[in-house]
PDB file of N, CA and C in Angstrom:
ATOM      1  N   UNK H  30      85.152  81.511 102.418  1.00 71.00           N
ATOM      2  CA  UNK H  30      85.232  80.473 103.272  1.00 71.00           C
ATOM      3  C   UNK H  30      86.586  80.505 104.487  1.00 71.00           C
ATOM      4  N   UNK H  31      86.703  81.312 105.529  1.00 85.00           N
ATOM      5  CA  UNK H  31      87.838  81.414 106.093  1.00 85.00           C
ATOM      6  C   UNK H  31      88.426  79.922 106.755  1.00 85.00           C
ATOM      7  N   UNK H  32      87.437  79.293 107.109  1.00 91.00           N
ATOM      8  CA  UNK H  32      87.425  77.908 108.014  1.00 91.00           C
ATOM      9  C   UNK H  32      87.288  76.808 106.849  1.00 91.00           C
ATOM     10  N   UNK H  33      88.398  76.028 106.678  1.00 93.00           N
ATOM     11  CA  UNK H  33      88.211  74.703 106.081  1.00 93.00           C
ATOM     12  C   UNK H  33      88.070  73.517 107.013  1.00 93.00           C
ATOM     13  N   UNK H  34      86.835  73.042 106.877  1.00 95.00           N
ATOM     14  CA  UNK H  34      86.628  72.484 108.236  1.00 95.00           C
ATOM     15  C   UNK H  34      87.820  70.844 108.048  1.00 95.00           C
ATOM     16  N   UNK H  35      88.523  70.938 109.239  1.00 92.00           N
ATOM     17  CA  UNK H  35      89.384  69.773 109.396  1.00 92.00           C
ATOM     18  C   UNK H  35      90.513  70.411 108.658  1.00 92.00           C
ATOM     19  N   UNK H  36      91.005  70.971 108.127  1.00 94.00           N
ATOM     20  CA  UNK H  36      92.199  71.713 107.396  1.00 94.00           C
ATOM     21  C   UNK H  36      92.974  72.881 108.419  1.00 94.00           C
ATOM     22  N   UNK H  37      92.094  74.031 108.228  1.00 94.00           N
ATOM     23  CA  UNK H  37      92.566  74.709 109.171  1.00 94.00           C
ATOM     24  C   UNK H  37      91.599  75.185 110.493  1.00 94.00           C
ATOM     25  N   UNK H  38      90.827  74.341 110.930  1.00 94.00           N
ATOM     26  CA  UNK H  38      89.985  74.297 111.660  1.00 94.00           C
ATOM     27  C   UNK H  38      89.060  73.341 111.634  1.00 94.00           C
ATOM     28  N   UNK H  39      87.854  73.703 112.699  1.00 96.00           N
ATOM     29  CA  UNK H  39      86.517  72.941 112.634  1.00 96.00           C
ATOM     30  C   UNK H  39      85.154  73.600 112.109  1.00 96.00           C
ATOM     31  N   UNK H  40      84.675  73.213 111.892  1.00 95.00           N
ATOM     32  CA  UNK H  40      83.058  73.525 111.858  1.00 95.00           C
ATOM     33  C   UNK H  40      82.494  72.806 112.464  1.00 95.00           C
ATOM     34  N   UNK H  41      81.089  73.395 113.594  1.00 94.00           N
ATOM     35  CA  UNK H  41      80.275  72.708 114.038  1.00 94.00           C
ATOM     36  C   UNK H  41      78.821  73.539 113.857  1.00 94.00           C
ATOM     37  N   UNK H  42      77.993  72.574 114.297  1.00 92.00           N
ATOM     38  CA  UNK H  42      76.716  73.010 113.846  1.00 92.00           C
ATOM     39  C   UNK H  42      76.092  73.854 114.845  1.00 92.00           C
ATOM     40  N   UNK H  43      75.081  75.153 114.711  1.00 92.00           N
ATOM     41  CA  UNK H  43      74.867  75.942 115.425  1.00 92.00           C
ATOM     42  C   UNK H  43      74.117  75.580 116.614  1.00 92.00           C
ATOM     43  N   UNK H  44      74.332  75.971 117.423  1.00 94.00           N
ATOM     44  CA  UNK H  44      73.387  75.739 118.784  1.00 94.00           C
ATOM     45  C   UNK H  44      73.627  74.243 118.807  1.00 94.00           C
ATOM     46  N   UNK H  45      74.388  73.281 118.495  1.00 96.00           N
ATOM     47  CA  UNK H  45      75.041  71.963 118.815  1.00 96.00           C
ATOM     48  C   UNK H  45      75.843  71.951 119.935  1.00 96.00           C
ATOM     49  N   UNK H  46      75.499  71.861 121.048  1.00 96.00           N
ATOM     50  CA  UNK H  46      76.703  71.996 122.104  1.00 96.00           C
ATOM     51  C   UNK H  46      77.830  70.508 121.951  1.00 96.00           C
ATOM     52  N   UNK H  47      77.137  69.010 121.824  1.00 96.00           N
ATOM     53  CA  UNK H  47      77.890  68.029 121.716  1.00 96.00           C
ATOM     54  C   UNK H  47      78.409  68.221 120.578  1.00 96.00           C
ATOM     55  N   UNK H  48      78.276  68.858 119.504  1.00 96.00           N
ATOM     56  CA  UNK H  48      78.973  68.681 118.344  1.00 96.00           C
ATOM     57  C   UNK H  48      80.391  69.679 118.680  1.00 96.00           C
ATOM     58  N   UNK H  49      80.271  70.784 118.958  1.00 96.00           N
ATOM     59  CA  UNK H  49      81.126  71.665 119.629  1.00 96.00           C
ATOM     60  C   UNK H  49      82.141  71.185 120.374  1.00 96.00           C
ATOM     61  N   UNK H  50      81.651  70.134 121.594  1.00 97.00           N
ATOM     62  CA  UNK H  50      81.907  69.732 122.642  1.00 97.00           C
ATOM     63  C   UNK H  50      83.494  68.446 122.085  1.00 97.00           C
ATOM     64  N   UNK H  51      82.606  67.801 121.004  1.00 96.00           N
ATOM     65  CA  UNK H  51      83.563  66.711 120.484  1.00 96.00           C
ATOM     66  C   UNK H  51      84.780  67.552 119.532  1.00 96.00           C
ATOM     67  N   UNK H  52      84.422  68.891 118.745  1.00 96.00           N
ATOM     68  CA  UNK H  52      85.252  69.221 117.946  1.00 96.00           C
ATOM     69  C   UNK H  52      86.559  69.779 119.351  1.00 96.00           C
ATOM     70  N   UNK H  53      86.327  70.334 120.051  1.00 96.00           N
ATOM     71  CA  UNK H  53      86.993  71.225 121.160  1.00 96.00           C
ATOM     72  C   UNK H  53      88.030  70.083 121.510  1.00 96.00           C
ATOM     73  N   UNK H  54      87.183  68.364 122.346  1.00 97.00           N
ATOM     74  CA  UNK H  54      87.908  67.432 122.783  1.00 97.00           C
ATOM     75  C   UNK H  54      88.580  66.502 121.109  1.00 97.00           C
ATOM     76  N   UNK H  55      88.641  66.732 120.500  1.00 96.00           N
ATOM     77  CA  UNK H  55      89.439  66.621 119.478  1.00 96.00           C
ATOM     78  C   UNK H  55      91.430  67.447 119.375  1.00 96.00           C
ATOM     79  N   UNK H  56      90.581  68.485 119.218  1.00 95.00           N
ATOM     80  CA  UNK H  56      91.838  69.312 119.200  1.00 95.00           C
ATOM     81  C   UNK H  56      92.597  69.600 120.332  1.00 95.00           C
ATOM     82  N   UNK H  57      91.679  69.409 121.893  1.00 96.00           N
ATOM     83  CA  UNK H  57      92.573  69.159 123.352  1.00 96.00           C
ATOM     84  C   UNK H  57      93.624  68.397 123.367  1.00 96.00           C
ATOM     85  N   UNK H  58      93.220  67.131 122.463  1.00 97.00           N
ATOM     86  CA  UNK H  58      93.720  65.520 122.607  1.00 97.00           C
ATOM     87  C   UNK H  58      94.995  65.642 121.650  1.00 97.00           C
ATOM     88  N   UNK H  59      95.306  66.422 120.907  1.00 96.00           N
ATOM     89  CA  UNK H  59      96.120  66.511 119.935  1.00 96.00           C
ATOM     90  C   UNK H  59      96.843  67.395 119.280  1.00 96.00           C
ATOM     91  N   UNK H  60      97.943  67.792 119.925  1.00 96.00           N
ATOM     92  CA  UNK H  60      99.031  69.402 119.857  1.00 96.00           C
ATOM     93  C   UNK H  60      99.219  69.275 118.478  1.00 96.00           C
ATOM     94  N   UNK H  61      99.735  67.669 117.731  1.00 97.00           N
ATOM     95  CA  UNK H  61      99.990  67.880 116.375  1.00 97.00           C
ATOM     96  C   UNK H  61      99.211  68.510 115.327  1.00 97.00           C
ATOM     97  N   UNK H  62      97.757  67.747 115.407  1.00 97.00           N
ATOM     98  CA  UNK H  62      96.549  68.382 114.782  1.00 97.00           C
ATOM     99  C   UNK H  62      96.739  70.170 115.105  1.00 97.00           C
ATOM    100  N   UNK H  63      96.801  70.526 116.512  1.00 96.00           N
ATOM    101  CA  UNK H  63      96.147  72.049 116.485  1.00 96.00           C
ATOM    102  C   UNK H  63      97.772  72.882 115.745  1.00 96.00           C
ATOM    103  N   UNK H  64      98.694  72.372 116.106  1.00 97.00           N
ATOM    104  CA  UNK H  64     100.110  73.001 115.452  1.00 97.00           C
ATOM    105  C   UNK H  64      99.488  72.575 113.615  1.00 97.00           C
ATOM    106  N   UNK H  65      99.672  71.793 113.062  1.00 97.00           N
ATOM    107  CA  UNK H  65      99.179  71.681 111.818  1.00 97.00           C
ATOM    108  C   UNK H  65      97.901  72.660 111.356  1.00 97.00           C
ATOM    109  N   UNK H  66      96.717  72.610 111.943  1.00 96.00           N
ATOM    110  CA  UNK H  66      95.916  73.204 111.587  1.00 96.00           C
ATOM    111  C   UNK H  66      96.368  74.785 111.757  1.00 96.00           C
ATOM    112  N   UNK H  67      97.243  75.295 112.886  1.00 95.00           N
ATOM    113  CA  UNK H  67      97.718  76.939 112.532  1.00 95.00           C
ATOM    114  C   UNK H  67      98.556  77.024 111.986  1.00 95.00           C
ATOM    115  N   UNK H  68      99.271  76.220 111.594  1.00 96.00           N
ATOM    116  CA  UNK H  68     100.207  76.589 110.330  1.00 96.00           C
ATOM    117  C   UNK H  68      99.428  76.685 108.892  1.00 96.00           C
ATOM    118  N   UNK H  69      98.598  76.127 108.929  1.00 95.00           N
ATOM    119  CA  UNK H  69      97.879  75.596 107.716  1.00 95.00           C
ATOM    120  C   UNK H  69      97.003  77.157 107.189  1.00 95.00           C
ATOM    121  N   UNK H  70      96.813  77.554 108.488  1.00 93.00           N
ATOM    122  CA  UNK H  70      95.945  78.835 108.979  1.00 93.00           C
ATOM    123  C   UNK H  70      96.723  80.235 108.572  1.00 93.00           C
ATOM    124  N   UNK H  71      97.905  80.033 109.314  1.00 93.00           N
ATOM    125  CA  UNK H  71      98.900  81.402 108.694  1.00 93.00           C
ATOM    126  C   UNK H  71      99.359  81.211 107.248  1.00 93.00           C
ATOM    127  N   UNK H  72      99.350  80.106 106.593  1.00 93.00           N
ATOM    128  CA  UNK H  72     100.140  80.050 105.311  1.00 93.00           C
ATOM    129  C   UNK H  72      98.660  80.402 104.751  1.00 93.00           C
ATOM    130  N   UNK H  73      97.393  80.167 104.596  1.00 90.00           N
ATOM    131  CA  UNK H  73      96.576  80.863 104.002  1.00 90.00           C
ATOM    132  C   UNK H  73      96.517  82.497 104.047  1.00 90.00           C
ATOM    133  N   UNK H  74      96.511  82.605 105.600  1.00 87.00           N
ATOM    134  CA  UNK H  74      96.339  84.027 105.480  1.00 87.00           C
ATOM    135  C   UNK H  74      97.578  84.934 104.789  1.00 87.00           C
ATOM    136  N   UNK H  75      98.611  84.325 105.036  1.00 88.00           N
ATOM    137  CA  UNK H  75      99.646  84.772 104.386  1.00 88.00           C
ATOM    138  C   UNK H  75      99.483  84.797 102.729  1.00 88.00           C
ATOM    139  N   UNK H  76      98.668  84.444 102.000  1.00 86.00           N
ATOM    140  CA  UNK H  76      98.683  84.148 100.590  1.00 86.00           C
ATOM    141  C   UNK H  76      97.712  84.471  99.847  1.00 86.00           C
ATOM    142  N   UNK H  77      96.248  84.163 101.001  1.00 83.00           N
ATOM    143  CA  UNK H  77      95.011  84.634 100.463  1.00 83.00           C
ATOM    144  C   UNK H  77      94.179  85.938 100.878  1.00 83.00           C
ATOM    145  N   UNK H  78      94.542  86.565 102.110  1.00 82.00           N
ATOM    146  CA  UNK H  78      94.543  87.621 102.814  1.00 82.00           C
ATOM    147  C   UNK H  78      95.176  88.534 102.540  1.00 82.00           C
ATOM    148  N   UNK H  79      95.856  88.643 101.545  1.00 86.00           N
ATOM    149  CA  UNK H  79      96.952  90.239 102.078  1.00 86.00           C
ATOM    150  C   UNK H  79      96.188  91.618 101.449  1.00 86.00           C
ATOM    151  N   UNK H  80      97.047  92.328 101.287  1.00 88.00           N
ATOM    152  CA  UNK H  80      96.155  93.421 100.828  1.00 88.00           C
ATOM    153  C   UNK H  80      96.022  93.954  99.475  1.00 88.00           C
ATOM    154  N   UNK H  81      97.198  92.886  98.746  1.00 88.00           N
ATOM    155  CA  UNK H  81      97.390  92.999  97.464  1.00 88.00           C
ATOM    156  C   UNK H  81      95.749  92.075  96.963  1.00 88.00           C
ATOM    157  N   UNK H  82      95.696  91.032  97.304  1.00 85.00           N
ATOM    158  CA  UNK H  82      94.744  90.094  96.688  1.00 85.00           C
ATOM    159  C   UNK H  82      93.634  90.960  97.401  1.00 85.00           C
ATOM    160  N   UNK H  83      93.325  91.565  98.615  1.00 86.00           N
ATOM    161  CA  UNK H  83      92.189  92.422  98.770  1.00 86.00           C
ATOM    162  C   UNK H  83      91.672  93.255  97.640  1.00 86.00           C
ATOM    163  N   UNK H  84      92.903  94.124  97.573  1.00 91.00           N
ATOM    164  CA  UNK H  84      92.744  94.765  96.550  1.00 91.00           C
ATOM    165  C   UNK H  84      92.033  95.028  95.445  1.00 91.00           C
ATOM    166  N   UNK H  85      92.956  93.523  94.729  1.00 89.00           N
ATOM    167  CA  UNK H  85      92.351  92.913  93.218  1.00 89.00           C
ATOM    168  C   UNK H  85      90.789  92.570  93.181  1.00 89.00           C
ATOM    169  N   UNK H  86      90.554  91.947  94.395  1.00 88.00           N
ATOM    170  CA  UNK H  86      89.019  91.630  94.514  1.00 88.00           C
ATOM    171  C   UNK H  86      87.902  92.661  94.349  1.00 88.00           C
ATOM    172  N   UNK H  87      88.682  93.909  95.652  1.00 91.00           N
ATOM    173  CA  UNK H  87      87.732  95.296  95.237  1.00 91.00           C
ATOM    174  C   UNK H  87      88.122  95.363  94.128  1.00 91.00           C
ATOM    175  N   UNK H  88      88.946  95.998  93.366  1.00 91.00           N
ATOM    176  CA  UNK H  88      88.741  96.321  92.282  1.00 91.00           C
ATOM    177  C   UNK H  88      87.874  95.424  91.138  1.00 91.00           C
ATOM    178  N   UNK H  89      87.948  94.181  91.473  1.00 89.00           N
ATOM    179  CA  UNK H  89      87.074  93.551  90.180  1.00 89.00           C
ATOM    180  C   UNK H  89      85.548  94.173  90.742  1.00 89.00           C
ATOM    181  N   UNK H  90      85.358  94.124  91.825  1.00 88.00           N
ATOM    182  CA  UNK H  90      84.013  94.333  92.044  1.00 88.00           C
ATOM    183  C   UNK H  90      83.497  95.779  91.677  1.00 88.00           C
ATOM    184  N   UNK H  91      84.313  96.729  92.194  1.00 91.00           N
ATOM    185  CA  UNK H  91      84.119  98.073  91.179  1.00 91.00           C
ATOM    186  C   UNK H  91      84.055  98.124  89.962  1.00 91.00           C
ATOM    187  N   UNK H  92      84.638  97.127  89.671  1.00 88.00           N
ATOM    188  CA  UNK H  92      84.788  97.485  87.537  1.00 88.00           C
ATOM    189  C   UNK H  92      83.619  96.873  87.198  1.00 88.00           C
ATOM    190  N   UNK H  93      82.933  95.540  88.106  1.00 87.00           N
ATOM    191  CA  UNK H  93      81.616  95.331  87.551  1.00 87.00           C
ATOM    192  C   UNK H  93      80.482  96.333  87.734  1.00 87.00           C
ATOM    193  N   UNK H  94      80.490  96.785  89.025  1.00 87.00           N
ATOM    194  CA  UNK H  94      79.680  97.831  89.683  1.00 87.00           C
ATOM    195  C   UNK H  94      79.744  98.924  88.232  1.00 87.00           C
ATOM    196  N   UNK H  95      80.780  99.415  88.086  1.00 88.00           N
ATOM    197  CA  UNK H  95      80.879 100.613  87.185  1.00 88.00           C
ATOM    198  C   UNK H  95      80.170 100.274  85.636  1.00 88.00           C
ATOM    199  N   UNK H  96      80.457  99.061  85.562  1.00 86.00           N
ATOM    200  CA  UNK H  96      80.192  98.298  84.119  1.00 86.00           C
ATOM    201  C   UNK H  96      78.597  98.389  83.903  1.00 86.00           C
ATOM    202  N   UNK H  97      77.786  97.987  84.716  1.00 76.00           N
ATOM    203  CA  UNK H  97      76.351  98.139  85.261  1.00 76.00           C
ATOM    204  C   UNK H  97      75.820  96.650  85.495  1.00 76.00           C
ATOM    205  N   UNK H  98      76.945  96.148  85.745  1.00 63.00           N
ATOM    206  CA  UNK H  98      76.681  94.910  86.276  1.00 63.00           C
ATOM    207  C   UNK H  98      75.742  94.784  87.834  1.00 63.00           C
ATOM    208  N   UNK H  99      75.047  94.407  88.030  1.00 57.00           N
ATOM    209  CA  UNK H  99      73.822  94.563  89.830  1.00 57.00           C
ATOM    210  C   UNK H  99      74.351  93.973  90.234  1.00 57.00           C
ATOM    211  N   UNK H 100      74.326  93.106  90.492  1.00 59.00           N
ATOM    212  CA  UNK H 100      75.034  91.367  91.356  1.00 59.00           C
ATOM    213  C   UNK H 100      76.328  91.556  90.818  1.00 59.00           C
ATOM    214  N   UNK H 101      76.816  90.892  92.010  1.00 57.00           N
ATOM    215  CA  UNK H 101      77.914  90.072  92.427  1.00 57.00           C
ATOM    216  C   UNK H 101      78.502  89.122  93.134  1.00 57.00           C
ATOM    217  N   UNK H 102      78.321  87.819  92.621  1.00 62.00           N
ATOM    218  CA  UNK H 102      78.070  86.032  93.165  1.00 62.00           C
ATOM    219  C   UNK H 102      79.031  86.025  93.955  1.00 62.00           C
ATOM    220  N   UNK H 103      78.625  85.247  95.015  1.00 60.00           N
ATOM    221  CA  UNK H 103      79.190  84.771  96.025  1.00 60.00           C
ATOM    222  C   UNK H 103      80.786  84.504  96.002  1.00 60.00           C
ATOM    223  N   UNK H 104      81.174  83.806  94.712  1.00 60.00           N
ATOM    224  CA  UNK H 104      82.692  83.629  94.264  1.00 60.00           C
ATOM    225  C   UNK H 104      83.675  84.601  94.033  1.00 60.00           C
ATOM    226  N   UNK H 105      83.051  85.715  93.529  1.00 57.00           N
ATOM    227  CA  UNK H 105      83.672  87.239  93.556  1.00 57.00           C
ATOM    228  C   UNK H 105      83.888  87.570  94.663  1.00 57.00           C
ATOM    229  N   UNK H 106      83.332  87.689  95.939  1.00 58.00           N
ATOM    230  CA  UNK H 106      83.499  87.963  96.981  1.00 58.00           C
ATOM    231  C   UNK H 106      84.284  86.908  97.939  1.00 58.00           C
ATOM    232  N   UNK H 107      84.377  85.959  97.711  1.00 58.00           N
ATOM    233  CA  UNK H 107      85.238  84.642  98.426  1.00 58.00           C
ATOM    234  C   UNK H 107      86.843  85.499  98.460  1.00 58.00           C
ATOM    235  N   UNK H 108      86.839  85.136 100.064  1.00 50.00           N
ATOM    236  CA  UNK H 108      88.034  85.451 100.765  1.00 50.00           C
ATOM    237  C   UNK H 108      88.204  87.080 100.854  1.00 50.00           C
ATOM    238  N   UNK H 109      87.504  87.802 100.739  1.00 55.00           N
ATOM    239  CA  UNK H 109      87.552  89.205 100.700  1.00 55.00           C
ATOM    240  C   UNK H 109      87.176  89.485 102.143  1.00 55.00           C
ATOM    241  N   UNK H 110      88.641  89.886 102.913  1.00 53.00           N
ATOM    242  CA  UNK H 110      88.094  90.224 104.443  1.00 53.00           C
ATOM    243  C   UNK H 110      86.899  91.178 104.749  1.00 53.00           C
ATOM    244  N   UNK H 111      86.093  90.523 105.605  1.00 50.00           N
ATOM    245  CA  UNK H 111      85.000  91.695 105.704  1.00 50.00           C
ATOM    246  C   UNK H 111      85.794  92.255 107.297  1.00 50.00           C
TER     247      UNK H 111
END
């Protein structure tokens, strides 16, 4: 999950323009919140989505496939960049 609701951004209900409008209103009314969420997102990207982390996760998935395991859990693919 790339966006953590209220931490580095907001999630909103699909096709719910009222929910989206409310989240945008909150963001527009708070420069401090925008800055905080931006800093948190940047920090997460620097630590969780690096080439090293991605490579390690890819290696784990390849090893699982080579060892005959046919399914990969969502936890194993979490935070792997698409």
